């Protein structure tokens, strides 16, 4: 069984500097730069591969950060969990920014590369990428059907199946809120965690109560805002991806034979931490700040 390497497992042996500079040994630059294997003669393929590989690295980084935050939440250490989640917010910035490096692509450019990739490896889809799916499961968007893509990679399939059935970041946040006395339904915490999450009115009320408390009183509003930032970073990435797909692919049929854009559109509504968003319809209602707001304006 393989899993995300722990910091200890990925630690280098002290003797690994033979034939290296300290920098190249530590950063593994030779290995890193041997990983871009082009399939076409298109000069832009390097940019494409670098973009995707850098995204892969950031998704793995986000996975590790989320797992660390979950560990702190389970130990009831909210300040450290929050500090870790702030790093997830920060990591979304480079993930968004690197879309710029492939914005030059026209459909002709993309198809010149993709046609060679299909000829070399067979028809691929990014849905076969396990890091993105693990991140999505950890964010609480549990869709078991995506496991099917990993049948040719049994160890990754098992890793994802485990992540699917274990608590997401949101589950750990809700469990923490329950432990500190907020009215999170026990049935929700004890449900089948591999099934898609159904938003609950009780959890929405928990977030309303958190935001009704004085600002900064217990760190929970800050936690809510950081989770909202993470959800926004994730959704912005999906929007950049959708626009890149429109720009380079138009309405062509994609992996499933259906229009790629039409397949992607419903996924835009998959926003993590649903009650944190639905509660906002009621937060500040009635206003906790200015009693004059409820009086008719002259
Ligand atoms: C710019 C050209 C691109 C096009 C035309 C494109 C097209 C698509 C399409 C049509 C899908 C839906 C599934 C399928 O039919 O394969 C998809 C999914 C996806 N693509 Fe791309 N893609 C592009 C670039 C990228 C890049 C550069 C990345 C990674 C950095 C990426 C990552 C993903 C991921 C993670 C999904 C799954 C999304 C989800 O589950 O909501 N795509 N893409």
CSV table of C-alpha atoms and ligand atoms in Angstrom, one decimal:
chain,number,residue,atom,x,y,z
A,1,UNK,CA,0.0,0.0,0.0
A,2,UNK,CA,1.4,3.4,-0.9
A,3,UNK,CA,0.3,6.8,0.5
A,4,UNK,CA,1.3,10.4,0.5
A,5,UNK,CA,4.9,10.2,1.8
A,6,UNK,CA,5.3,11.6,5.3
A,7,UNK,CA,8.1,14.1,5.8
A,8,UNK,CA,10.1,11.4,7.4
A,9,UNK,CA,9.7,8.9,4.6
A,10,UNK,CA,10.8,11.4,2.0
A,11,UNK,CA,13.9,12.4,3.9
A,12,UNK,CA,17.1,12.0,1.9
A,13,UNK,CA,20.0,9.8,3.2
A,14,UNK,CA,23.0,11.9,4.4
A,15,UNK,CA,25.3,10.1,1.8
A,16,UNK,CA,23.3,11.3,-1.2
A,17,UNK,CA,25.8,14.1,-2.1
A,18,UNK,CA,28.3,12.1,-4.2
A,19,UNK,CA,28.7,13.8,-7.6
A,20,UNK,CA,26.3,16.6,-6.6
A,21,UNK,CA,26.6,20.1,-5.2
A,22,UNK,CA,24.7,20.5,-1.9
A,23,UNK,CA,22.1,22.5,-3.8
A,24,UNK,CA,21.5,19.8,-6.5
A,25,UNK,CA,21.5,17.1,-3.9
A,26,UNK,CA,19.0,18.8,-1.7
A,27,UNK,CA,16.7,20.1,-4.5
A,28,UNK,CA,17.2,17.0,-6.7
A,29,UNK,CA,17.6,19.2,-9.7
A,30,UNK,CA,18.9,16.5,-12.0
A,31,UNK,CA,16.0,14.2,-11.3
A,32,UNK,CA,13.6,17.1,-11.6
A,33,UNK,CA,14.8,18.2,-15.0
A,34,UNK,CA,14.8,14.7,-16.4
A,35,UNK,CA,11.0,14.5,-16.0
A,36,UNK,CA,9.8,16.7,-18.9
A,37,UNK,CA,9.5,14.2,-21.8
A,38,UNK,CA,7.9,15.7,-24.8
A,39,UNK,CA,5.8,13.8,-27.3
A,40,UNK,CA,5.7,16.4,-30.1
A,41,UNK,CA,8.0,18.8,-31.9
A,42,UNK,CA,5.8,21.7,-30.8
A,43,UNK,CA,8.1,24.3,-29.1
A,44,UNK,CA,5.3,25.1,-26.6
A,45,UNK,CA,5.0,21.6,-25.2
A,46,UNK,CA,7.7,22.3,-22.6
A,47,UNK,CA,5.4,25.1,-21.2
A,48,UNK,CA,2.4,22.7,-21.2
A,49,UNK,CA,4.3,20.0,-19.4
A,50,UNK,CA,5.8,22.4,-16.9
A,51,UNK,CA,2.4,23.9,-16.2
A,52,UNK,CA,0.8,20.6,-15.5
A,53,UNK,CA,3.8,19.2,-13.4
A,54,UNK,CA,4.0,22.4,-11.3
A,55,UNK,CA,0.2,22.1,-10.7
A,56,UNK,CA,0.7,18.4,-9.7
A,57,UNK,CA,3.4,19.6,-7.1
A,58,UNK,CA,1.1,22.2,-5.7
A,59,UNK,CA,-1.8,19.8,-5.4
A,60,UNK,CA,0.4,17.4,-3.5
A,61,UNK,CA,1.5,20.3,-1.3
A,62,UNK,CA,-2.1,21.3,-0.6
A,63,UNK,CA,-2.9,17.6,0.2
A,64,UNK,CA,0.0,17.5,2.8
A,65,UNK,CA,-1.1,20.9,4.3
A,66,UNK,CA,-4.7,19.7,4.6
A,67,UNK,CA,-3.6,16.5,6.3
A,68,UNK,CA,-1.5,18.4,8.7
A,69,UNK,CA,-4.4,20.8,9.5
A,70,UNK,CA,-6.6,17.7,10.1
A,71,UNK,CA,-4.1,16.3,12.5
A,72,UNK,CA,-4.1,19.6,14.5
A,73,UNK,CA,-7.9,19.8,14.5
A,74,UNK,CA,-8.1,16.2,15.9
A,75,UNK,CA,-5.7,17.4,18.6
A,76,UNK,CA,-8.0,20.4,19.3
A,77,UNK,CA,-5.2,22.7,18.3
A,78,UNK,CA,-7.2,25.4,16.4
A,79,UNK,CA,-4.4,28.0,16.2
A,80,UNK,CA,-2.0,25.6,14.5
A,81,UNK,CA,-4.7,24.2,12.2
A,82,UNK,CA,-5.6,27.7,11.2
A,83,UNK,CA,-2.0,28.6,10.5
A,84,UNK,CA,-1.7,25.6,8.3
A,85,UNK,CA,-4.8,26.4,6.4
A,86,UNK,CA,-3.6,29.9,5.7
A,87,UNK,CA,-0.8,28.2,3.8
A,88,UNK,CA,-3.3,26.4,1.6
A,89,UNK,CA,-4.8,29.8,0.8
A,90,UNK,CA,-1.4,31.1,-0.2
A,91,UNK,CA,-0.6,28.0,-2.4
A,92,UNK,CA,-3.7,28.7,-4.5
A,93,UNK,CA,-2.1,31.9,-5.8
A,94,UNK,CA,0.8,30.3,-7.8
A,95,UNK,CA,-1.7,27.6,-9.0
A,96,UNK,CA,-3.8,30.4,-10.5
A,97,UNK,CA,-0.9,32.5,-11.8
A,98,UNK,CA,0.7,29.7,-13.9
A,99,UNK,CA,-2.4,29.6,-16.2
A,100,UNK,CA,-0.9,32.7,-17.7
A,101,UNK,CA,2.1,30.6,-19.0
A,102,UNK,CA,-0.2,28.7,-21.4
A,103,UNK,CA,-2.7,31.4,-22.3
A,104,UNK,CA,-0.8,31.8,-25.7
A,105,UNK,CA,-2.2,28.5,-26.8
A,106,UNK,CA,-4.6,28.4,-29.8
A,107,UNK,CA,-6.6,25.3,-30.7
A,108,UNK,CA,-4.0,24.5,-33.3
A,109,UNK,CA,-1.2,24.6,-30.7
A,110,UNK,CA,-3.1,22.4,-28.3
A,111,UNK,CA,-4.2,19.8,-30.8
A,112,UNK,CA,-0.7,19.5,-32.3
A,113,UNK,CA,0.5,18.4,-28.8
A,114,UNK,CA,-2.6,16.4,-27.8
A,115,UNK,CA,-2.7,14.4,-31.0
A,116,UNK,CA,0.9,13.3,-30.4
A,117,UNK,CA,0.0,12.4,-26.7
A,118,UNK,CA,-2.9,10.2,-27.9
A,119,UNK,CA,-0.6,8.5,-30.5
A,120,UNK,CA,2.0,7.9,-27.8
A,121,UNK,CA,0.0,7.0,-24.7
A,122,UNK,CA,-3.6,6.5,-25.8
A,123,UNK,CA,-6.5,8.8,-25.0
A,124,UNK,CA,-6.0,10.6,-21.7
A,125,UNK,CA,-8.1,12.8,-19.4
A,126,UNK,CA,-6.9,14.8,-16.5
A,127,UNK,CA,-9.5,12.9,-14.5
A,128,UNK,CA,-6.8,10.2,-14.4
A,129,UNK,CA,-4.7,12.5,-12.1
A,130,UNK,CA,-4.9,11.2,-8.6
A,131,UNK,CA,-3.4,14.2,-6.7
A,132,UNK,CA,-6.3,16.5,-7.9
A,133,UNK,CA,-8.9,13.9,-6.9
A,134,UNK,CA,-7.3,13.3,-3.5
A,135,UNK,CA,-7.3,17.1,-2.9
A,136,UNK,CA,-11.0,17.2,-4.0
A,137,UNK,CA,-11.9,14.3,-1.6
A,138,UNK,CA,-10.0,16.0,1.2
A,139,UNK,CA,-12.0,19.2,0.5
A,140,UNK,CA,-15.2,17.2,1.1
A,141,UNK,CA,-16.4,16.7,-2.5
A,142,UNK,CA,-16.8,13.0,-2.4
A,143,UNK,CA,-17.7,11.4,-5.8
A,144,UNK,CA,-17.0,7.7,-5.8
A,145,UNK,CA,-17.5,7.4,-9.6
A,146,UNK,CA,-14.1,9.0,-10.2
A,147,UNK,CA,-12.3,6.0,-8.7
A,148,UNK,CA,-13.0,4.1,-11.9
A,149,UNK,CA,-10.2,6.0,-13.7
A,150,UNK,CA,-7.6,4.5,-11.4
A,151,UNK,CA,-8.3,0.8,-12.0
A,152,UNK,CA,-5.0,0.6,-14.0
A,153,UNK,CA,-3.2,2.0,-10.9
A,154,UNK,CA,-4.4,-0.3,-8.1
A,155,UNK,CA,-2.2,1.3,-5.4
A,156,UNK,CA,-3.5,4.7,-6.2
A,157,UNK,CA,-7.0,3.3,-6.4
A,158,UNK,CA,-6.6,2.0,-2.9
A,159,UNK,CA,-5.2,5.3,-1.7
A,160,UNK,CA,-8.1,7.2,-3.1
A,161,UNK,CA,-10.7,4.7,-1.8
A,162,UNK,CA,-9.2,5.2,1.6
A,163,UNK,CA,-9.3,9.0,1.4
A,164,UNK,CA,-12.9,8.7,0.1
A,165,UNK,CA,-14.0,6.8,3.2
A,166,UNK,CA,-12.1,8.9,5.7
A,167,UNK,CA,-13.0,12.3,7.2
A,168,UNK,CA,-12.5,15.3,4.9
A,169,UNK,CA,-11.2,18.6,6.2
A,170,UNK,CA,-14.7,19.8,6.5
A,171,UNK,CA,-15.7,16.6,8.6
A,172,UNK,CA,-12.8,17.4,10.9
A,173,UNK,CA,-13.8,21.0,11.2
A,174,UNK,CA,-17.4,19.9,12.1
A,175,UNK,CA,-16.2,17.3,14.5
A,176,UNK,CA,-14.0,19.9,16.2
A,177,UNK,CA,-17.0,22.3,16.4
A,178,UNK,CA,-19.1,19.5,17.9
A,179,UNK,CA,-16.4,18.8,20.6
A,180,UNK,CA,-16.3,22.4,21.7
A,181,UNK,CA,-20.1,22.3,22.3
A,182,UNK,CA,-21.7,23.5,19.0
A,183,UNK,CA,-24.8,21.7,17.9
A,184,UNK,CA,-23.4,19.6,15.1
A,185,UNK,CA,-25.7,16.6,14.6
A,186,UNK,CA,-24.1,13.3,15.8
A,187,UNK,CA,-25.7,11.5,12.9
A,188,UNK,CA,-23.9,13.7,10.4
A,189,UNK,CA,-20.5,12.9,12.0
A,190,UNK,CA,-21.3,9.2,12.0
A,191,UNK,CA,-22.6,8.9,8.5
A,192,UNK,CA,-21.0,7.0,5.6
A,193,UNK,CA,-18.1,9.3,4.8
A,194,UNK,CA,-17.6,7.9,1.3
A,195,UNK,CA,-21.1,9.1,0.1
A,196,UNK,CA,-21.5,12.6,-1.3
A,197,UNK,CA,-22.1,15.1,1.5
A,198,UNK,CA,-25.7,16.4,2.0
A,199,UNK,CA,-25.8,20.0,3.4
A,200,UNK,CA,-27.8,20.2,6.7
A,201,UNK,CA,-29.8,23.1,8.2
A,202,UNK,CA,-28.3,22.3,11.6
A,203,UNK,CA,-24.8,22.9,10.3
A,204,UNK,CA,-25.9,26.1,8.6
A,205,UNK,CA,-27.2,27.2,12.0
A,206,UNK,CA,-23.8,26.4,13.6
A,207,UNK,CA,-22.1,28.8,11.1
A,208,UNK,CA,-24.8,31.4,11.7
A,209,UNK,CA,-24.1,31.2,15.5
A,210,UNK,CA,-20.4,31.4,14.9
A,211,UNK,CA,-20.8,34.7,12.9
A,212,UNK,CA,-23.3,36.1,15.5
A,213,UNK,CA,-20.6,36.0,18.2
A,214,UNK,CA,-18.4,39.1,18.7
A,215,UNK,CA,-15.7,39.2,16.0
A,216,UNK,CA,-12.4,37.5,17.1
A,217,UNK,CA,-13.9,36.1,20.3
A,218,UNK,CA,-12.9,32.5,19.7
A,219,UNK,CA,-11.1,32.2,16.4
A,220,UNK,CA,-14.0,30.5,14.7
A,221,UNK,CA,-15.0,33.3,12.4
A,222,UNK,CA,-11.3,33.5,11.2
A,223,UNK,CA,-11.5,29.8,10.6
A,224,UNK,CA,-14.7,30.3,8.6
A,225,UNK,CA,-13.1,33.0,6.5
A,226,UNK,CA,-10.0,31.0,5.8
A,227,UNK,CA,-12.1,28.0,4.7
A,228,UNK,CA,-14.0,30.5,2.4
A,229,UNK,CA,-10.7,31.7,1.0
A,230,UNK,CA,-9.7,28.0,0.3
A,231,UNK,CA,-13.1,27.4,-1.4
A,232,UNK,CA,-12.7,30.5,-3.5
A,233,UNK,CA,-9.1,29.6,-4.6
A,234,UNK,CA,-10.4,26.1,-5.7
A,235,UNK,CA,-13.3,27.7,-7.6
A,236,UNK,CA,-11.1,30.3,-9.2
A,237,UNK,CA,-8.8,27.5,-10.5
A,238,UNK,CA,-11.9,25.7,-12.0
A,239,UNK,CA,-12.9,29.0,-13.7
A,240,UNK,CA,-9.4,29.5,-15.2
A,241,UNK,CA,-9.5,25.9,-16.4
A,242,UNK,CA,-12.9,26.3,-17.9
A,243,UNK,CA,-11.8,29.5,-19.8
A,244,UNK,CA,-8.6,27.8,-21.0
A,245,UNK,CA,-10.8,24.9,-22.3
A,246,UNK,CA,-13.1,27.3,-24.1
A,247,UNK,CA,-10.2,29.1,-25.6
A,248,UNK,CA,-8.2,26.1,-26.9
A,249,UNK,CA,-10.9,23.5,-27.4
A,250,UNK,CA,-14.2,25.3,-28.2
A,251,UNK,CA,-17.2,22.9,-28.2
A,252,UNK,CA,-15.3,19.8,-29.3
A,253,UNK,CA,-16.3,16.5,-27.8
A,254,UNK,CA,-13.8,15.4,-25.1
A,255,UNK,CA,-13.0,12.2,-23.2
A,256,UNK,CA,-16.6,11.1,-22.6
A,257,UNK,CA,-17.7,11.9,-26.2
A,258,UNK,CA,-19.7,14.8,-24.9
A,259,UNK,CA,-18.8,18.5,-25.3
A,260,UNK,CA,-15.9,19.2,-22.9
A,261,UNK,CA,-17.3,22.6,-21.8
A,262,UNK,CA,-20.7,21.1,-21.2
A,263,UNK,CA,-19.2,18.4,-19.0
A,264,UNK,CA,-17.2,20.9,-17.0
A,265,UNK,CA,-20.0,23.5,-16.4
A,266,UNK,CA,-21.9,21.6,-13.7
A,267,UNK,CA,-18.7,21.0,-11.8
A,268,UNK,CA,-18.4,24.8,-11.3
A,269,UNK,CA,-21.2,24.4,-8.7
A,270,UNK,CA,-19.1,22.0,-6.6
A,271,UNK,CA,-18.0,24.5,-4.0
A,272,UNK,CA,-16.5,23.1,-0.8
A,273,UNK,CA,-18.0,23.7,2.7
A,274,UNK,CA,-21.6,24.3,1.5
A,275,UNK,CA,-23.2,25.5,4.7
A,276,UNK,CA,-20.4,28.1,5.2
A,277,UNK,CA,-21.8,29.7,2.0
A,278,UNK,CA,-25.6,29.1,2.5
A,279,UNK,CA,-25.4,30.5,6.0
A,280,UNK,CA,-24.3,33.9,4.5
A,281,UNK,CA,-27.9,34.5,3.4
A,282,UNK,CA,-28.8,35.0,7.1
A,283,UNK,CA,-25.5,36.2,8.7
A,284,UNK,CA,-26.0,39.7,10.1
A,285,UNK,CA,-29.8,39.3,9.9
A,286,UNK,CA,-30.9,41.1,12.0
A,287,UNK,CA,-27.9,43.3,12.0
A,288,UNK,CA,-25.6,42.7,15.1
A,289,UNK,CA,-23.8,46.0,14.3
A,290,UNK,CA,-26.2,48.9,13.6
A,291,UNK,CA,-29.7,48.9,15.2
A,292,UNK,CA,-30.7,51.9,13.0
A,293,UNK,CA,-30.5,49.7,9.9
A,294,UNK,CA,-33.9,48.1,10.7
A,295,UNK,CA,-35.6,51.6,10.8
A,296,UNK,CA,-37.1,53.0,7.7
A,297,UNK,CA,-34.7,55.4,5.8
A,298,UNK,CA,-35.8,59.0,5.4
B,1,LIG,C1,-6.0,24.2,-21.9
B,1,LIG,C2,-6.4,23.1,-22.4
B,1,LIG,C3,-7.3,22.2,-21.6
B,1,LIG,C4,-8.4,21.6,-22.1
B,1,LIG,C5,-9.0,21.8,-23.5
B,1,LIG,C6,-8.9,20.8,-21.0
B,1,LIG,C7,-10.1,20.1,-21.1
B,1,LIG,C8,-10.7,19.3,-20.1
B,1,LIG,C9,-11.9,18.6,-20.2
B,1,LIG,C10,-12.8,18.6,-21.4
B,1,LIG,C11,-12.2,18.1,-19.0
B,1,LIG,C12,-13.4,17.2,-18.6
B,1,LIG,C13,-13.0,15.7,-18.6
B,1,LIG,C14,-12.6,15.2,-20.0
B,1,LIG,O1,-13.4,15.2,-20.9
B,1,LIG,O2,-11.3,15.0,-20.1
B,1,LIG,C15,-11.1,18.4,-18.2
B,1,LIG,C16,-11.0,18.0,-16.8
B,1,LIG,C17,-9.9,18.4,-16.0
B,1,LIG,N1,-8.7,19.0,-16.4
B,1,LIG,FE1,-8.4,19.9,-18.2
B,1,LIG,N2,-8.1,20.8,-20.0
B,1,LIG,C18,-7.1,21.7,-20.3
B,1,LIG,C19,-6.0,22.0,-19.5
B,1,LIG,C20,-5.8,21.4,-18.2
B,1,LIG,C21,-4.6,21.6,-17.5
B,1,LIG,C22,-3.4,22.4,-17.9
B,1,LIG,C23,-4.8,20.9,-16.3
B,1,LIG,C24,-3.8,20.8,-15.1
B,1,LIG,C25,-3.0,21.7,-14.8
B,1,LIG,C26,-6.1,20.3,-16.4
B,1,LIG,C27,-6.6,19.6,-15.3
B,1,LIG,C28,-7.9,19.1,-15.3
B,1,LIG,C29,-8.6,18.5,-14.2
B,1,LIG,C30,-8.0,18.4,-12.8
B,1,LIG,C31,-9.8,18.1,-14.6
B,1,LIG,C32,-10.9,17.4,-13.7
B,1,LIG,C33,-11.8,18.6,-13.3
B,1,LIG,C34,-13.0,18.2,-12.4
B,1,LIG,O3,-13.1,17.0,-12.0
B,1,LIG,O4,-13.8,19.0,-12.1
B,1,LIG,N3,-6.6,20.6,-17.5
B,1,LIG,N4,-10.2,19.2,-18.8
